[in-house]
Amino acid sequence: MRTGIYDKHCVLGAKIVEFAGWDMPVYYRGIIHEHRVVRQKVGIFDVSHMGRIHVKGPDTERFLDYLSTNTIAKKKDFTATYTVWCLESGGSLDDLIVYRISQTEFFVVVNASNRKKDLEHLHRLSNRYEVIIKERYQDGIIAIQGPQAKSLVGQVFDVVDELKPMCFLPVAYHGEEIFLSGTGYTGAGGVEIYASMPAIVDLWDRMLAVGEKYGIEPIGLGARDTLRLEMGYALYGHELNEDIAPTESVSAWTVKWNKENFLGMSALKELQHSPKKRAEYGIVLQGKGIAREGYKVYKEGRQIGKVTSGTMSPSLHKAIAIILVEGKLQEGDNLEVQIRHRSCPAKVVQLPFYSFKPNA
Amino acid sequence: MKYSETHEWIKVEKEAGTVGVTDYAQAELGDIVYVELPQVGQEVKAGEEAAVLESTKAAADVYSPVSGKIVAVNDSLDDAPELINTSSERDGWIFKIALSHAEELEKLLDGEQYQSSIK
């Protein structure tokens, strides 16, 4: 599948790869270059492969609160909440953001790889709730991220001045209602825009044109991955999947135990007391090499788990990785990662790997 | 200059060959961030893995196009792995090998054959 911006990616010289059934740009000029553009200036991403689903009706708030590990009920209108959705077994179905328009109208944005699964999940669980579910899968999404992002978007939509992180606003654009949100997957700050595909294609061109004086460049999925990994954010399929409970992941903080109930809560409660419960940590390699997904992780000669994601951090010039292991580890613990035929030392660090220092 | 189907090039002078990866290969891999060089003195057979290139996204094996003994490695790649991207067929050379079976060169592709193979 292709987004409405596909042809433009090709014209811009993108290297296209298949991702979750979509032909997407992995880079245009180079992953490291694009990563730095986002950290230092502003980059624009086509993320229309992700899926937007609208849910409305009198029971919407209760319904979405039940599906989510995080608190959805009683939040303010026009706020966005990152959460995990669990299976009854406690495994993670997906991680996503829930956008509240009002108590009776929400939309959610889910991972491209889980479009079908999540929609089926919503329909299957909606039986006891008075809700209407409408996917907007033909619509588009772009993300403008970086220190200059808000200034740039402000040139087109002055309402962006009022836009706070994890909040969103409806705006009229060419006769339709679009949404601007203070969200992003990069840790660099910025705006995401949700609109019909024609409007998104139009806004892609507009942002590139207006953004020229800010040094804007198109950014591919390759840099998107190195950026989120520097922040210690989960990527579904790596840090989260149906065999990993959210409480075992870097997204454990989304699980709010003070909720009355949510799908998977009892399984998670049981897991809390189990010696089988695992955890995810960030590591930095101390020797030469890069830790890759699947590489085995050892502590004092015994295998404790494996790498879920790894790369060379373009901002830190160090090999970083997230690992999923049995038992608890402390910051500073010494581990070994098996990189092909040799063992490379690594140290456990606090996440995020990268911190934005305004004057750096 | 001769080429393998797995996108390595080899330039032979007397009985020693210099080996690297082609421009096509470096473009496919993207930014190279780390190179695992072979050891000087290591013996390799044609088609065996001799080095590993790590890009931000994945690791890729470099196969020796010929059999022989590694006589030199490009240490510059330790500090500047990006040489493989910027100068894949010159400054980005990976290792030098003393050929044990020079006739293996006949099985490799010439420039024209390689170019048509990547179309």
PDB file of N, CA and C in Angstrom, chain A residues 134-203:
ATOM      1  N   LYS A 134     -15.767   4.231  13.728  1.00  0.00           N
ATOM      2  CA  LYS A 134     -15.594   4.562  12.307  1.00  0.00           C
ATOM      3  C   LYS A 134     -14.113   4.719  11.991  1.00  0.00           C
ATOM      4  N   GLU A 135     -13.588   3.842  11.165  1.00  0.00           N
ATOM      5  CA  GLU A 135     -12.179   3.999  10.809  1.00  0.00           C
ATOM      6  C   GLU A 135     -12.049   5.088   9.740  1.00  0.00           C
ATOM      7  N   ARG A 136     -10.926   5.822   9.847  1.00  0.00           N
ATOM      8  CA  ARG A 136     -10.623   6.868   8.858  1.00  0.00           C
ATOM      9  C   ARG A 136      -9.316   6.458   8.187  1.00  0.00           C
ATOM     10  N   TYR A 137      -9.270   5.228   7.720  1.00  0.00           N
ATOM     11  CA  TYR A 137      -8.031   4.652   7.229  1.00  0.00           C
ATOM     12  C   TYR A 137      -7.540   5.251   5.922  1.00  0.00           C
ATOM     13  N   GLN A 138      -8.433   5.984   5.224  1.00  0.00           N
ATOM     14  CA  GLN A 138      -7.983   6.621   3.973  1.00  0.00           C
ATOM     15  C   GLN A 138      -7.362   7.981   4.246  1.00  0.00           C
ATOM     16  N   ASP A 139      -7.483   8.438   5.502  1.00  0.00           N
ATOM     17  CA  ASP A 139      -6.966   9.768   5.830  1.00  0.00           C
ATOM     18  C   ASP A 139      -5.449   9.750   5.971  1.00  0.00           C
ATOM     19  N   GLY A 140      -4.872  10.942   6.131  1.00  0.00           N
ATOM     20  CA  GLY A 140      -3.419  11.043   6.205  1.00  0.00           C
ATOM     21  C   GLY A 140      -2.947  11.673   7.504  1.00  0.00           C
ATOM     22  N   ILE A 141      -1.645  11.467   7.763  1.00  0.00           N
ATOM     23  CA  ILE A 141      -1.014  12.036   8.960  1.00  0.00           C
ATOM     24  C   ILE A 141       0.399  12.472   8.591  1.00  0.00           C
ATOM     25  N   ILE A 142       0.775  13.683   8.988  1.00  0.00           N
ATOM     26  CA  ILE A 142       2.178  14.093   8.847  1.00  0.00           C
ATOM     27  C   ILE A 142       2.675  14.587  10.206  1.00  0.00           C
ATOM     28  N   ALA A 143       3.972  14.454  10.427  1.00  0.00           N
ATOM     29  CA  ALA A 143       4.560  14.917  11.674  1.00  0.00           C
ATOM     30  C   ALA A 143       5.657  15.912  11.325  1.00  0.00           C
ATOM     31  N   ILE A 144       5.651  17.045  12.007  1.00  0.00           N
ATOM     32  CA  ILE A 144       6.701  18.064  11.835  1.00  0.00           C
ATOM     33  C   ILE A 144       7.410  18.139  13.180  1.00  0.00           C
ATOM     34  N   GLN A 145       8.686  17.779  13.204  1.00  0.00           N
ATOM     35  CA  GLN A 145       9.380  17.606  14.477  1.00  0.00           C
ATOM     36  C   GLN A 145      10.728  18.307  14.491  1.00  0.00           C
ATOM     37  N   GLY A 146      11.059  18.892  15.656  1.00  0.00           N
ATOM     38  CA  GLY A 146      12.354  19.556  15.797  1.00  0.00           C
ATOM     39  C   GLY A 146      12.199  20.871  16.505  1.00  0.00           C
ATOM     40  N   PRO A 147      13.327  21.502  16.903  1.00  0.00           N
ATOM     41  CA  PRO A 147      13.240  22.775  17.636  1.00  0.00           C
ATOM     42  C   PRO A 147      12.524  23.885  16.854  1.00  0.00           C
ATOM     43  N   GLN A 148      12.552  23.819  15.523  1.00  0.00           N
ATOM     44  CA  GLN A 148      11.889  24.867  14.726  1.00  0.00           C
ATOM     45  C   GLN A 148      10.476  24.485  14.306  1.00  0.00           C
ATOM     46  N   ALA A 149      10.026  23.306  14.746  1.00  0.00           N
ATOM     47  CA  ALA A 149       8.741  22.793  14.239  1.00  0.00           C
ATOM     48  C   ALA A 149       7.562  23.702  14.553  1.00  0.00           C
ATOM     49  N   LYS A 150       7.454  24.107  15.808  1.00  0.00           N
ATOM     50  CA  LYS A 150       6.291  24.923  16.170  1.00  0.00           C
ATOM     51  C   LYS A 150       6.324  26.284  15.458  1.00  0.00           C
ATOM     52  N   SER A 151       7.504  26.865  15.337  1.00  0.00           N
ATOM     53  CA  SER A 151       7.605  28.150  14.626  1.00  0.00           C
ATOM     54  C   SER A 151       7.149  27.986  13.186  1.00  0.00           C
ATOM     55  N   LEU A 152       7.583  26.895  12.566  1.00  0.00           N
ATOM     56  CA  LEU A 152       7.214  26.644  11.170  1.00  0.00           C
ATOM     57  C   LEU A 152       5.716  26.445  11.032  1.00  0.00           C
ATOM     58  N   VAL A 153       5.154  25.557  11.826  1.00  0.00           N
ATOM     59  CA  VAL A 153       3.726  25.275  11.700  1.00  0.00           C
ATOM     60  C   VAL A 153       2.914  26.530  12.042  1.00  0.00           C
ATOM     61  N   GLY A 154       3.449  27.340  12.962  1.00  0.00           N
ATOM     62  CA  GLY A 154       2.814  28.606  13.338  1.00  0.00           C
ATOM     63  C   GLY A 154       2.669  29.577  12.177  1.00  0.00           C
ATOM     64  N   GLN A 155       3.533  29.422  11.174  1.00  0.00           N
ATOM     65  CA  GLN A 155       3.437  30.286   9.998  1.00  0.00           C
ATOM     66  C   GLN A 155       2.181  29.960   9.183  1.00  0.00           C
ATOM     67  N   VAL A 156       1.709  28.724   9.305  1.00  0.00           N
ATOM     68  CA  VAL A 156       0.535  28.307   8.535  1.00  0.00           C
ATOM     69  C   VAL A 156      -0.718  28.326   9.415  1.00  0.00           C
ATOM     70  N   PHE A 157      -0.548  27.958  10.686  1.00  0.00           N
ATOM     71  CA  PHE A 157      -1.674  27.919  11.632  1.00  0.00           C
ATOM     72  C   PHE A 157      -1.268  28.676  12.885  1.00  0.00           C
ATOM     73  N   ASP A 158      -1.733  29.937  13.038  1.00  0.00           N
ATOM     74  CA  ASP A 158      -1.251  30.678  14.214  1.00  0.00           C
ATOM     75  C   ASP A 158      -1.778  30.122  15.535  1.00  0.00           C
ATOM     76  N   VAL A 159      -2.810  29.293  15.485  1.00  0.00           N
ATOM     77  CA  VAL A 159      -3.344  28.672  16.701  1.00  0.00           C
ATOM     78  C   VAL A 159      -2.317  27.763  17.393  1.00  0.00           C
ATOM     79  N   VAL A 160      -1.264  27.405  16.686  1.00  0.00           N
ATOM     80  CA  VAL A 160      -0.203  26.537  17.230  1.00  0.00           C
ATOM     81  C   VAL A 160       0.437  27.157  18.479  1.00  0.00           C
ATOM     82  N   ASP A 161       0.405  28.478  18.600  1.00  0.00           N
ATOM     83  CA  ASP A 161       0.929  29.144  19.797  1.00  0.00           C
ATOM     84  C   ASP A 161       0.249  28.631  21.061  1.00  0.00           C
ATOM     85  N   GLU A 162      -1.036  28.254  20.939  1.00  0.00           N
ATOM     86  CA  GLU A 162      -1.789  27.785  22.104  1.00  0.00           C
ATOM     87  C   GLU A 162      -1.624  26.278  22.314  1.00  0.00           C
ATOM     88  N   LEU A 163      -0.933  25.611  21.393  1.00  0.00           N
ATOM     89  CA  LEU A 163      -0.888  24.156  21.437  1.00  0.00           C
ATOM     90  C   LEU A 163       0.148  23.678  22.442  1.00  0.00           C
ATOM     91  N   LYS A 164      -0.293  22.911  23.457  1.00  0.00           N
ATOM     92  CA  LYS A 164       0.639  22.400  24.459  1.00  0.00           C
ATOM     93  C   LYS A 164       0.961  20.938  24.177  1.00  0.00           C
ATOM     94  N   PRO A 165       2.040  20.406  24.754  1.00  0.00           N
ATOM     95  CA  PRO A 165       2.368  18.990  24.560  1.00  0.00           C
ATOM     96  C   PRO A 165       1.239  18.094  25.037  1.00  0.00           C
ATOM     97  N   MET A 166       0.983  17.019  24.323  1.00  0.00           N
ATOM     98  CA  MET A 166      -0.081  16.055  24.613  1.00  0.00           C
ATOM     99  C   MET A 166      -1.466  16.713  24.642  1.00  0.00           C
ATOM    100  N   CYS A 167      -1.618  17.775  23.896  1.00  0.00           N
ATOM    101  CA  CYS A 167      -2.928  18.403  23.680  1.00  0.00           C
ATOM    102  C   CYS A 167      -3.136  18.546  22.185  1.00  0.00           C
ATOM    103  N   PHE A 168      -4.382  18.740  21.754  1.00  0.00           N
ATOM    104  CA  PHE A 168      -4.623  18.923  20.330  1.00  0.00           C
ATOM    105  C   PHE A 168      -5.744  19.919  20.106  1.00  0.00           C
ATOM    106  N   LEU A 169      -5.851  20.413  18.875  1.00  0.00           N
ATOM    107  CA  LEU A 169      -6.852  21.427  18.540  1.00  0.00           C
ATOM    108  C   LEU A 169      -7.477  21.129  17.183  1.00  0.00           C
ATOM    109  N   PRO A 170      -8.783  21.359  17.055  1.00  0.00           N
ATOM    110  CA  PRO A 170      -9.405  21.248  15.728  1.00  0.00           C
ATOM    111  C   PRO A 170      -9.232  22.578  15.006  1.00  0.00           C
ATOM    112  N   VAL A 171      -8.997  22.502  13.722  1.00  0.00           N
ATOM    113  CA  VAL A 171      -8.794  23.722  12.930  1.00  0.00           C
ATOM    114  C   VAL A 171      -9.531  23.552  11.603  1.00  0.00           C
ATOM    115  N   ALA A 172     -10.065  24.636  11.085  1.00  0.00           N
ATOM    116  CA  ALA A 172     -10.719  24.557   9.780  1.00  0.00           C
ATOM    117  C   ALA A 172      -9.662  24.743   8.703  1.00  0.00           C
ATOM    118  N   TYR A 173      -9.639  23.884   7.718  1.00  0.00           N
ATOM    119  CA  TYR A 173      -8.657  24.006   6.634  1.00  0.00           C
ATOM    120  C   TYR A 173      -9.323  23.560   5.336  1.00  0.00           C
ATOM    121  N   HIS A 174      -9.402  24.485   4.392  1.00  0.00           N
ATOM    122  CA  HIS A 174     -10.000  24.183   3.087  1.00  0.00           C
ATOM    123  C   HIS A 174     -11.349  23.464   3.234  1.00  0.00           C
ATOM    124  N   GLY A 175     -12.180  23.979   4.114  1.00  0.00           N
ATOM    125  CA  GLY A 175     -13.536  23.453   4.248  1.00  0.00           C
ATOM    126  C   GLY A 175     -13.665  22.173   5.053  1.00  0.00           C
ATOM    127  N   GLU A 176     -12.569  21.649   5.637  1.00  0.00           N
ATOM    128  CA  GLU A 176     -12.730  20.451   6.461  1.00  0.00           C
ATOM    129  C   GLU A 176     -12.143  20.704   7.842  1.00  0.00           C
ATOM    130  N   GLU A 177     -12.534  19.846   8.779  1.00  0.00           N
ATOM    131  CA  GLU A 177     -11.995  19.965  10.130  1.00  0.00           C
ATOM    132  C   GLU A 177     -10.756  19.072  10.213  1.00  0.00           C
ATOM    133  N   ILE A 178      -9.628  19.664  10.529  1.00  0.00           N
ATOM    134  CA  ILE A 178      -8.401  18.882  10.707  1.00  0.00           C
ATOM    135  C   ILE A 178      -7.949  19.032  12.151  1.00  0.00           C
ATOM    136  N   PHE A 179      -7.010  18.197  12.589  1.00  0.00           N
ATOM    137  CA  PHE A 179      -6.510  18.284  13.962  1.00  0.00           C
ATOM    138  C   PHE A 179      -5.015  18.517  13.965  1.00  0.00           C
ATOM    139  N   LEU A 180      -4.575  19.410  14.862  1.00  0.00           N
ATOM    140  CA  LEU A 180      -3.144  19.637  15.084  1.00  0.00           C
ATOM    141  C   LEU A 180      -2.868  19.155  16.503  1.00  0.00           C
ATOM    142  N   SER A 181      -1.864  18.306  16.693  1.00  0.00           N
ATOM    143  CA  SER A 181      -1.597  17.831  18.049  1.00  0.00           C
ATOM    144  C   SER A 181      -0.147  18.063  18.437  1.00  0.00           C
ATOM    145  N   GLY A 182       0.040  18.316  19.717  1.00  0.00           N
ATOM    146  CA  GLY A 182       1.389  18.526  20.259  1.00  0.00           C
ATOM    147  C   GLY A 182       1.962  17.176  20.655  1.00  0.00           C
ATOM    148  N   THR A 183       2.122  16.308  19.682  1.00  0.00           N
ATOM    149  CA  THR A 183       2.598  14.944  19.930  1.00  0.00           C
ATOM    150  C   THR A 183       3.731  14.634  18.975  1.00  0.00           C
ATOM    151  N   GLY A 184       4.409  13.532  19.216  1.00  0.00           N
ATOM    152  CA  GLY A 184       5.490  13.123  18.315  1.00  0.00           C
ATOM    153  C   GLY A 184       6.226  11.947  18.918  1.00  0.00           C
ATOM    154  N   TYR A 185       7.013  11.307  18.110  1.00  0.00           N
ATOM    155  CA  TYR A 185       7.662  10.046  18.500  1.00  0.00           C
ATOM    156  C   TYR A 185       9.178  10.241  18.545  1.00  0.00           C
ATOM    157  N   THR A 186       9.601  11.527  18.515  1.00  0.00           N
ATOM    158  CA  THR A 186      11.030  11.778  18.332  1.00  0.00           C
ATOM    159  C   THR A 186      11.702  12.340  19.564  1.00  0.00           C
ATOM    160  N   GLY A 187      10.902  12.896  20.495  1.00  0.00           N
ATOM    161  CA  GLY A 187      11.496  13.583  21.644  1.00  0.00           C
ATOM    162  C   GLY A 187      12.011  14.962  21.281  1.00  0.00           C
ATOM    163  N   ALA A 188      11.847  15.355  20.018  1.00  0.00           N
ATOM    164  CA  ALA A 188      12.357  16.651  19.570  1.00  0.00           C
ATOM    165  C   ALA A 188      11.304  17.745  19.654  1.00  0.00           C
ATOM    166  N   GLY A 189      10.091  17.382  20.018  1.00  0.00           N
ATOM    167  CA  GLY A 189       9.001  18.363  20.075  1.00  0.00           C
ATOM    168  C   GLY A 189       8.450  18.646  18.695  1.00  0.00           C
ATOM    169  N   GLY A 190       7.216  19.112  18.661  1.00  0.00           N
ATOM    170  CA  GLY A 190       6.639  19.460  17.366  1.00  0.00           C
ATOM    171  C   GLY A 190       5.154  19.193  17.305  1.00  0.00           C
ATOM    172  N   VAL A 191       4.670  19.028  16.068  1.00  0.00           N
ATOM    173  CA  VAL A 191       3.244  18.951  15.811  1.00  0.00           C
ATOM    174  C   VAL A 191       2.955  17.776  14.895  1.00  0.00           C
ATOM    175  N   GLU A 192       1.800  17.135  15.117  1.00  0.00           N
ATOM    176  CA  GLU A 192       1.323  16.147  14.148  1.00  0.00           C
ATOM    177  C   GLU A 192       0.004  16.660  13.595  1.00  0.00           C
ATOM    178  N   ILE A 193      -0.255  16.360  12.338  1.00  0.00           N
ATOM    179  CA  ILE A 193      -1.460  16.873  11.687  1.00  0.00           C
ATOM    180  C   ILE A 193      -2.274  15.721  11.129  1.00  0.00           C
ATOM    181  N   TYR A 194      -3.558  15.710  11.457  1.00  0.00           N
ATOM    182  CA  TYR A 194      -4.481  14.667  10.997  1.00  0.00           C
ATOM    183  C   TYR A 194      -5.501  15.313  10.077  1.00  0.00           C
ATOM    184  N   ALA A 195      -5.637  14.796   8.853  1.00  0.00           N
ATOM    185  CA  ALA A 195      -6.550  15.405   7.893  1.00  0.00           C
ATOM    186  C   ALA A 195      -6.877  14.396   6.797  1.00  0.00           C
ATOM    187  N   SER A 196      -7.775  14.765   5.889  1.00  0.00           N
ATOM    188  CA  SER A 196      -8.059  13.905   4.744  1.00  0.00           C
ATOM    189  C   SER A 196      -6.782  13.804   3.913  1.00  0.00           C
ATOM    190  N   MET A 197      -6.646  12.773   3.121  1.00  0.00           N
ATOM    191  CA  MET A 197      -5.423  12.604   2.341  1.00  0.00           C
ATOM    192  C   MET A 197      -5.151  13.787   1.407  1.00  0.00           C
ATOM    193  N   PRO A 198      -6.155  14.298   0.686  1.00  0.00           N
ATOM    194  CA  PRO A 198      -5.849  15.465  -0.166  1.00  0.00           C
ATOM    195  C   PRO A 198      -5.316  16.654   0.636  1.00  0.00           C
ATOM    196  N   ALA A 199      -5.897  16.898   1.803  1.00  0.00           N
ATOM    197  CA  ALA A 199      -5.425  18.016   2.631  1.00  0.00           C
ATOM    198  C   ALA A 199      -4.009  17.750   3.130  1.00  0.00           C
ATOM    199  N   ILE A 200      -3.718  16.501   3.483  1.00  0.00           N
ATOM    200  CA  ILE A 200      -2.380  16.145   3.970  1.00  0.00           C
ATOM    201  C   ILE A 200      -1.328  16.327   2.869  1.00  0.00           C
ATOM    202  N   VAL A 201      -1.679  15.936   1.667  1.00  0.00           N
ATOM    203  CA  VAL A 201      -0.740  16.085   0.549  1.00  0.00           C
ATOM    204  C   VAL A 201      -0.454  17.566   0.329  1.00  0.00           C
ATOM    205  N   ASP A 202      -1.504  18.354   0.418  1.00  0.00           N
ATOM    206  CA  ASP A 202      -1.390  19.805   0.265  1.00  0.00           C
ATOM    207  C   ASP A 202      -0.516  20.402   1.368  1.00  0.00           C
ATOM    208  N   LEU A 203      -0.743  19.926   2.607  1.00  0.00           N
ATOM    209  CA  LEU A 203       0.018  20.453   3.742  1.00  0.00           C
ATOM    210  C   LEU A 203       1.473  20.006   3.695  1.00  0.00           C
TER     211      LEU A 203
END
